[in-house]
Amino acid sequence: MLWHRTFAALAKPTIDAVKLLEADHSRLIRIVKKRIDERAIIHSRISEEMSTPEDIAYLKQLKESEPLQTAWDTWTHTRHLLEQTAPLLNDPDPTMRSLASDEFHSLSNSLTDTLHTTFPALLVPPSPTRHLSALMELKSGVGGSESSLFLSDLLRMYQRLASDADWKATVVGKNATDAGGIKDAIVEIKGQGVYDALRWESGVHRVQRVPATETSGRTHTSTVAIVVLPLVEETEAHDDDLFSMDDIKLEVMRARGAGGQHVNKTRPILVTTTITSPFYVYKSYKSALCLKYNKNDKSTACYEKKHEI
């Protein structure tokens, strides 16, 4: 009902129509204004050196809220232009009234689009993985040589996508076939928002076509399996730890059954229990973490299993 009432008011080029538009979206405007005020407070807390950990965190927050600040500046500037254009709607010159009316409608549509599309989109909480790059693995499946050709086409497609999106794509490894296809490949794609954009590409991709290697004109079905993993830089700082040691319980176990002195003295099993989740991990003593319990074992191999309680 408010949506129809707003557009009915905007059909008449008056400043009252804009006030009605703002009244219908007053709550949204208040929320955006509050975010802009909070951004100004964060900006005032940054020191002149801009080198402390707090300053780095503040700068990160400012960068994340920069699109909202730009949209707000555009909104206020458009609103100011509307106020300047409104008096010209009653100008005695017909030509001036016509130009002012066209300008007023254009500015009103801009304000409407900002309220209905731009502000709501920018107020959505950002994805926690928006900064991650991606590691993509492609492996040919059903189809033989045609599957390898299909994989090479997919690889070129993702490379072109990365080029168009200003991402950096690097082929870490690939196994080419004699027919000109690729049996499997691993691609490292770096850039802002890469993982969020490509994470849904994971799965089995299928194509039905007449391959270049077919001489009888028959249609073949080929598949390629794709796995997309998040890529985290080693130098990247994380605000939150993956786990807290307060939530981890470490226990050691001896072997069961008959045995000699070696069985009674050593503790070959380390049990790591996560208190906050229904999982625990058995890990053998062949881990560096277990050497403090068994100094005689110098092996670095590790074996672990996850069991659900």
Tab-separated table of C-alpha atoms in Angstrom:
chain	number	residue	atom	x	y	z
A	1	MET	CA	0.000	0.000	0.000
A	2	LEU	CA	2.829	2.406	0.871
A	3	TRP	CA	4.642	1.502	-2.341
A	4	HIS	CA	1.625	2.470	-4.506
A	5	ARG	CA	0.994	5.613	-2.457
A	6	THR	CA	4.597	6.735	-2.895
A	7	PHE	CA	4.608	6.311	-6.661
A	8	ALA	CA	1.232	8.004	-6.978
A	9	ALA	CA	2.665	11.002	-5.130
A	10	LEU	CA	5.831	11.052	-7.258
A	11	ALA	CA	3.655	11.356	-10.356
A	12	LYS	CA	3.104	14.952	-9.268
A	13	PRO	CA	6.395	16.907	-9.304
A	14	THR	CA	6.234	18.560	-5.867
A	15	ILE	CA	8.524	18.546	-2.872
A	16	ASP	CA	5.661	17.017	-0.879
A	17	ALA	CA	6.074	13.836	-2.889
A	18	VAL	CA	9.688	13.544	-1.725
A	19	LYS	CA	8.673	14.145	1.886
A	20	LEU	CA	6.088	11.400	1.538
A	21	LEU	CA	8.750	9.087	0.143
A	22	GLU	CA	11.017	9.806	3.111
A	23	ALA	CA	8.148	9.312	5.569
A	24	ASP	CA	7.357	5.882	4.144
A	25	HIS	CA	11.024	4.855	4.551
A	26	SER	CA	11.825	6.793	7.716
A	27	ARG	CA	12.979	3.699	9.619
A	28	LEU	CA	15.396	2.713	6.849
A	29	ILE	CA	16.801	6.242	6.688
A	30	ARG	CA	17.303	6.318	10.474
A	31	ILE	CA	19.227	3.042	10.370
A	32	VAL	CA	21.485	4.273	7.581
A	33	LYS	CA	22.055	7.575	9.396
A	34	LYS	CA	23.011	5.674	12.543
A	35	ARG	CA	25.572	3.606	10.606
A	36	ILE	CA	27.040	6.771	9.108
A	37	ASP	CA	27.333	8.363	12.579
A	38	GLU	CA	29.051	5.241	13.894
A	39	ARG	CA	31.470	5.387	10.975
A	40	ALA	CA	32.317	9.001	11.855
A	41	ILE	CA	33.033	7.958	15.457
A	42	ILE	CA	35.345	5.170	14.263
A	43	HIS	CA	37.149	7.624	11.992
A	44	SER	CA	37.758	9.974	14.928
A	45	ARG	CA	39.374	7.193	16.973
A	46	ILE	CA	42.163	6.557	14.469
A	47	SER	CA	45.524	7.914	15.618
A	48	GLU	CA	47.826	9.964	13.425
A	49	GLU	CA	50.367	7.146	13.104
A	50	MET	CA	47.716	4.621	11.958
A	51	SER	CA	50.035	1.778	12.928
A	52	THR	CA	48.557	0.259	16.068
A	53	PRO	CA	46.446	-2.931	15.923
A	54	GLU	CA	43.402	-0.879	16.918
A	55	ASP	CA	44.009	1.512	14.024
A	56	ILE	CA	44.267	-1.386	11.585
A	57	ALA	CA	40.951	-2.768	12.835
A	58	TYR	CA	39.344	0.685	12.530
A	59	LEU	CA	40.649	1.108	8.982
A	60	LYS	CA	39.221	-2.273	8.049
A	61	GLN	CA	35.807	-1.241	9.381
A	62	LEU	CA	35.972	2.028	7.461
A	63	LYS	CA	36.786	0.211	4.245
A	64	GLU	CA	33.860	-2.177	4.722
A	65	SER	CA	31.416	0.691	5.321
A	66	GLU	CA	32.743	2.880	2.495
A	67	PRO	CA	30.030	1.819	-0.032
A	68	LEU	CA	27.327	2.816	2.464
A	69	GLN	CA	29.008	6.184	2.993
A	70	THR	CA	29.145	6.742	-0.775
A	71	ALA	CA	25.451	5.857	-1.136
A	72	TRP	CA	24.545	8.214	1.721
A	73	ASP	CA	26.544	11.073	0.181
A	74	THR	CA	24.755	10.461	-3.119
A	75	TRP	CA	21.400	10.489	-1.333
A	76	THR	CA	22.047	13.782	0.469
A	77	HIS	CA	23.403	15.421	-2.697
A	78	THR	CA	20.362	14.319	-4.713
A	79	ARG	CA	18.074	15.532	-1.939
A	80	HIS	CA	19.775	18.948	-2.032
A	81	LEU	CA	19.360	19.149	-5.811
A	82	LEU	CA	15.663	18.373	-5.419
A	83	GLU	CA	15.223	21.260	-3.009
A	84	GLN	CA	16.919	23.584	-5.500
A	85	THR	CA	14.802	22.303	-8.391
A	86	ALA	CA	11.431	22.540	-6.614
A	87	PRO	CA	11.068	26.384	-6.869
A	88	LEU	CA	11.649	26.180	-10.622
A	89	LEU	CA	8.493	24.092	-11.051
A	90	ASN	CA	6.483	27.327	-10.698
A	91	ASP	CA	8.658	29.404	-12.998
A	92	PRO	CA	6.662	31.673	-15.373
A	93	ASP	CA	8.729	30.464	-18.348
A	94	PRO	CA	7.101	27.274	-19.806
A	95	THR	CA	10.444	26.014	-21.100
A	96	MET	CA	12.029	26.357	-17.673
A	97	ARG	CA	9.080	24.600	-16.028
A	98	SER	CA	9.376	21.718	-18.466
A	99	LEU	CA	13.110	21.326	-17.852
A	100	ALA	CA	12.615	21.555	-14.106
A	101	SER	CA	9.863	18.945	-14.226
A	102	ASP	CA	12.066	16.493	-16.146
A	103	GLU	CA	14.956	17.078	-13.741
A	104	PHE	CA	12.679	16.655	-10.741
A	105	HIS	CA	11.348	13.321	-12.008
A	106	SER	CA	14.889	12.093	-12.703
A	107	LEU	CA	16.100	13.015	-9.219
A	108	SER	CA	12.989	11.506	-7.611
A	109	ASN	CA	13.553	8.231	-9.435
A	110	SER	CA	17.146	8.251	-8.219
A	111	LEU	CA	16.016	8.693	-4.615
A	112	THR	CA	13.430	5.936	-5.008
A	113	ASP	CA	16.005	3.521	-6.406
A	114	THR	CA	18.383	4.313	-3.542
A	115	LEU	CA	15.717	3.627	-0.920
A	116	HIS	CA	14.316	0.481	-2.553
A	117	THR	CA	17.535	-1.134	-3.759
A	118	THR	CA	20.835	0.445	-2.714
A	119	PHE	CA	20.315	0.998	1.018
A	120	PRO	CA	18.707	-2.425	1.706
A	121	ALA	CA	21.483	-4.211	-0.201
A	122	LEU	CA	24.234	-2.390	1.706
A	123	LEU	CA	22.626	-3.043	5.091
A	124	VAL	CA	22.725	-6.817	4.625
A	125	PRO	CA	25.454	-8.286	6.894
A	126	PRO	CA	28.547	-9.122	4.825
A	127	SER	CA	29.629	-12.703	4.304
A	128	PRO	CA	32.345	-13.898	6.735
A	129	THR	CA	34.194	-15.444	3.759
A	130	ARG	CA	34.020	-12.388	1.491
A	131	HIS	CA	37.802	-11.800	1.740
A	132	LEU	CA	38.859	-15.365	0.867
A	133	SER	CA	40.392	-16.500	-2.381
A	134	ALA	CA	39.699	-19.953	-3.815
A	135	LEU	CA	41.509	-23.117	-4.804
A	136	MET	CA	39.657	-24.978	-7.568
A	137	GLU	CA	40.308	-28.588	-8.512
A	138	LEU	CA	38.882	-29.995	-11.752
A	139	LYS	CA	38.909	-33.729	-12.481
A	140	SER	CA	37.550	-35.462	-15.583
A	141	GLY	CA	34.938	-38.162	-15.064
A	142	VAL	CA	32.668	-40.112	-17.387
A	143	GLY	CA	33.337	-39.666	-21.082
A	144	GLY	CA	36.944	-40.596	-21.664
A	145	SER	CA	38.810	-38.250	-24.003
A	146	GLU	CA	35.704	-36.093	-24.477
A	147	SER	CA	35.613	-35.503	-20.718
A	148	SER	CA	39.188	-34.210	-20.911
A	149	LEU	CA	38.207	-31.848	-23.716
A	150	PHE	CA	35.248	-30.648	-21.654
A	151	LEU	CA	37.574	-29.990	-18.705
A	152	SER	CA	39.875	-27.880	-20.873
A	153	ASP	CA	36.855	-25.816	-21.982
A	154	LEU	CA	35.800	-25.282	-18.374
A	155	LEU	CA	39.320	-24.291	-17.393
A	156	ARG	CA	39.452	-21.643	-20.126
A	157	MET	CA	36.002	-20.411	-19.051
A	158	TYR	CA	37.084	-19.896	-15.442
A	159	GLN	CA	40.303	-18.210	-16.555
A	160	ARG	CA	38.331	-15.744	-18.691
A	161	LEU	CA	35.943	-15.139	-15.800
A	162	ALA	CA	38.878	-14.340	-13.545
A	163	SER	CA	40.279	-11.945	-16.150
A	164	ASP	CA	36.951	-10.122	-16.538
A	165	ALA	CA	36.515	-9.865	-12.744
A	166	ASP	CA	40.088	-8.581	-12.201
A	167	TRP	CA	41.074	-11.736	-10.331
A	168	LYS	CA	44.439	-13.451	-10.591
A	169	ALA	CA	44.186	-17.048	-11.825
A	170	THR	CA	47.224	-19.321	-11.654
A	171	VAL	CA	47.263	-22.936	-12.855
A	172	VAL	CA	49.126	-24.746	-10.089
A	173	GLY	CA	49.195	-28.058	-11.916
A	174	LYS	CA	47.545	-29.970	-14.743
A	175	ASN	CA	47.847	-33.252	-16.636
A	176	ALA	CA	47.341	-32.869	-20.370
A	177	THR	CA	46.305	-35.683	-22.700
A	178	ASP	CA	47.562	-36.538	-26.182
A	179	ALA	CA	44.184	-35.569	-27.689
A	180	GLY	CA	44.563	-31.962	-26.544
A	181	GLY	CA	42.421	-32.257	-23.431
A	182	ILE	CA	43.250	-32.033	-19.744
A	183	LYS	CA	42.759	-34.966	-17.387
A	184	ASP	CA	42.842	-32.888	-14.192
A	185	ALA	CA	43.903	-29.409	-13.123
A	186	ILE	CA	44.292	-27.280	-10.001
A	187	VAL	CA	43.754	-23.519	-10.274
A	188	GLU	CA	44.501	-20.892	-7.656
A	189	ILE	CA	42.259	-17.830	-8.017
A	190	LYS	CA	43.010	-14.806	-5.847
A	191	GLY	CA	40.905	-11.715	-5.356
A	192	GLN	CA	38.229	-10.108	-3.225
A	193	GLY	CA	35.094	-12.242	-2.988
A	194	VAL	CA	36.425	-15.079	-5.151
A	195	TYR	CA	35.352	-17.901	-2.839
A	196	ASP	CA	31.842	-16.511	-2.354
A	197	ALA	CA	31.448	-16.193	-6.120
A	198	LEU	CA	32.777	-19.666	-7.002
A	199	ARG	CA	31.808	-21.807	-4.016
A	200	TRP	CA	28.597	-22.967	-5.703
A	201	GLU	CA	30.560	-24.283	-8.682
A	202	SER	CA	31.475	-27.347	-6.628
A	203	GLY	CA	29.863	-30.514	-7.905
A	204	VAL	CA	29.581	-32.569	-11.086
A	205	HIS	CA	29.228	-30.652	-14.366
A	206	ARG	CA	27.713	-32.516	-17.320
A	207	VAL	CA	27.667	-31.795	-21.038
A	208	GLN	CA	25.897	-33.596	-23.898
A	209	ARG	CA	27.328	-32.791	-27.310
A	210	VAL	CA	28.927	-34.235	-30.415
A	211	PRO	CA	32.646	-34.148	-29.579
A	212	ALA	CA	35.380	-33.256	-31.996
A	213	THR	CA	36.722	-36.797	-31.706
A	214	GLU	CA	33.414	-38.353	-32.870
A	215	THR	CA	33.296	-39.458	-36.523
A	216	SER	CA	29.741	-40.879	-36.612
A	217	GLY	CA	27.946	-37.784	-35.295
A	218	ARG	CA	26.723	-39.417	-32.089
A	219	THR	CA	26.017	-37.397	-28.962
A	220	HIS	CA	28.255	-38.149	-25.994
A	221	THR	CA	27.720	-37.391	-22.310
A	222	SER	CA	30.760	-36.234	-20.372
A	223	THR	CA	31.231	-35.100	-16.786
A	224	VAL	CA	33.783	-33.101	-14.839
A	225	ALA	CA	33.946	-32.995	-11.036
A	226	ILE	CA	34.870	-29.635	-9.478
A	227	VAL	CA	35.845	-28.916	-5.896
A	228	VAL	CA	36.217	-25.325	-4.664
A	229	LEU	CA	38.052	-24.750	-1.379
A	230	PRO	CA	38.690	-21.477	0.496
A	231	LEU	CA	42.236	-20.233	0.206
A	232	VAL	CA	43.638	-18.470	3.273
A	233	GLU	CA	46.886	-16.537	3.112
A	234	GLU	CA	49.472	-17.435	5.743
A	235	THR	CA	50.091	-13.770	6.533
A	236	GLU	CA	46.395	-12.980	6.859
A	237	ALA	CA	45.303	-11.808	10.300
A	238	HIS	CA	42.229	-13.365	11.848
A	239	ASP	CA	40.055	-11.573	14.358
A	240	ASP	CA	38.631	-14.752	15.860
A	241	ASP	CA	40.459	-17.965	16.701
A	242	LEU	CA	39.114	-21.196	15.292
A	243	PHE	CA	38.842	-22.645	18.794
A	244	SER	CA	39.727	-21.917	22.399
A	245	MET	CA	41.948	-24.200	24.448
A	246	ASP	CA	39.386	-23.899	27.254
A	247	ASP	CA	37.052	-25.964	25.059
A	248	ILE	CA	39.650	-28.701	24.470
A	249	LYS	CA	40.265	-31.626	26.827
A	250	LEU	CA	43.394	-33.768	26.358
A	251	GLU	CA	43.578	-37.323	27.747
A	252	VAL	CA	46.054	-40.181	27.267
A	253	MET	CA	45.289	-43.908	27.091
A	254	ARG	CA	47.355	-47.097	27.411
A	255	ALA	CA	46.959	-50.205	25.321
A	256	ARG	CA	44.486	-52.805	26.547
A	257	GLY	CA	44.974	-56.526	26.987
A	258	ALA	CA	48.005	-58.612	27.856
A	259	GLY	CA	51.430	-57.080	27.377
A	260	GLY	CA	54.820	-56.492	28.895
A	261	GLN	CA	56.412	-53.548	30.634
A	262	HIS	CA	56.399	-51.501	27.427
A	263	VAL	CA	52.586	-51.582	27.321
A	264	ASN	CA	52.300	-50.507	30.933
A	265	LYS	CA	54.789	-47.621	30.659
A	266	THR	CA	53.786	-45.950	27.414
A	267	ARG	CA	50.609	-44.123	26.513
A	268	PRO	CA	50.222	-44.693	22.748
A	269	ILE	CA	46.884	-42.883	22.353
A	270	LEU	CA	46.043	-39.212	22.850
A	271	VAL	CA	42.332	-38.380	23.033
A	272	THR	CA	41.391	-34.806	22.079
A	273	THR	CA	37.824	-33.979	23.061
A	274	THR	CA	36.023	-30.826	21.976
A	275	ILE	CA	33.677	-29.995	24.823
A	276	THR	CA	31.419	-27.690	22.808
A	277	SER	CA	30.696	-30.200	20.013
A	278	PRO	CA	29.752	-33.918	19.909
A	279	PHE	CA	33.080	-34.980	18.409
A	280	TYR	CA	36.307	-36.326	19.781
A	281	VAL	CA	39.555	-37.227	18.040
A	282	TYR	CA	41.828	-40.204	18.644
A	283	LYS	CA	45.429	-39.423	17.739
A	284	SER	CA	48.389	-41.794	17.940
A	285	TYR	CA	51.583	-40.992	19.797
A	286	LYS	CA	53.321	-40.458	16.463
A	287	SER	CA	52.528	-36.788	16.724
A	288	ALA	CA	54.789	-34.015	17.921
A	289	LEU	CA	52.158	-33.113	20.512
A	290	CYS	CA	52.495	-36.571	22.075
A	291	LEU	CA	56.289	-36.578	22.411
A	292	LYS	CA	56.038	-34.912	25.808
A	293	TYR	CA	54.262	-38.077	27.042
A	294	ASN	CA	56.505	-40.564	25.278
A	295	LYS	CA	60.040	-39.278	24.766
A	296	ASN	CA	61.232	-42.602	23.334
A	297	ASP	CA	59.055	-42.254	20.208
A	298	LYS	CA	60.756	-39.955	17.671
A	299	SER	CA	58.432	-40.625	14.737
A	300	THR	CA	56.569	-37.693	13.174
A	301	ALA	CA	53.852	-39.651	11.369
A	302	CYS	CA	50.305	-38.962	12.515
A	303	TYR	CA	47.131	-41.015	12.425
A	304	GLU	CA	43.758	-39.711	13.508
A	305	LYS	CA	40.095	-40.598	13.244
A	306	LYS	CA	36.951	-38.637	14.050
A	307	HIS	CA	34.092	-40.366	15.817
A	308	GLU	CA	30.690	-39.013	16.652
A	309	ILE	CA	29.406	-39.650	20.158
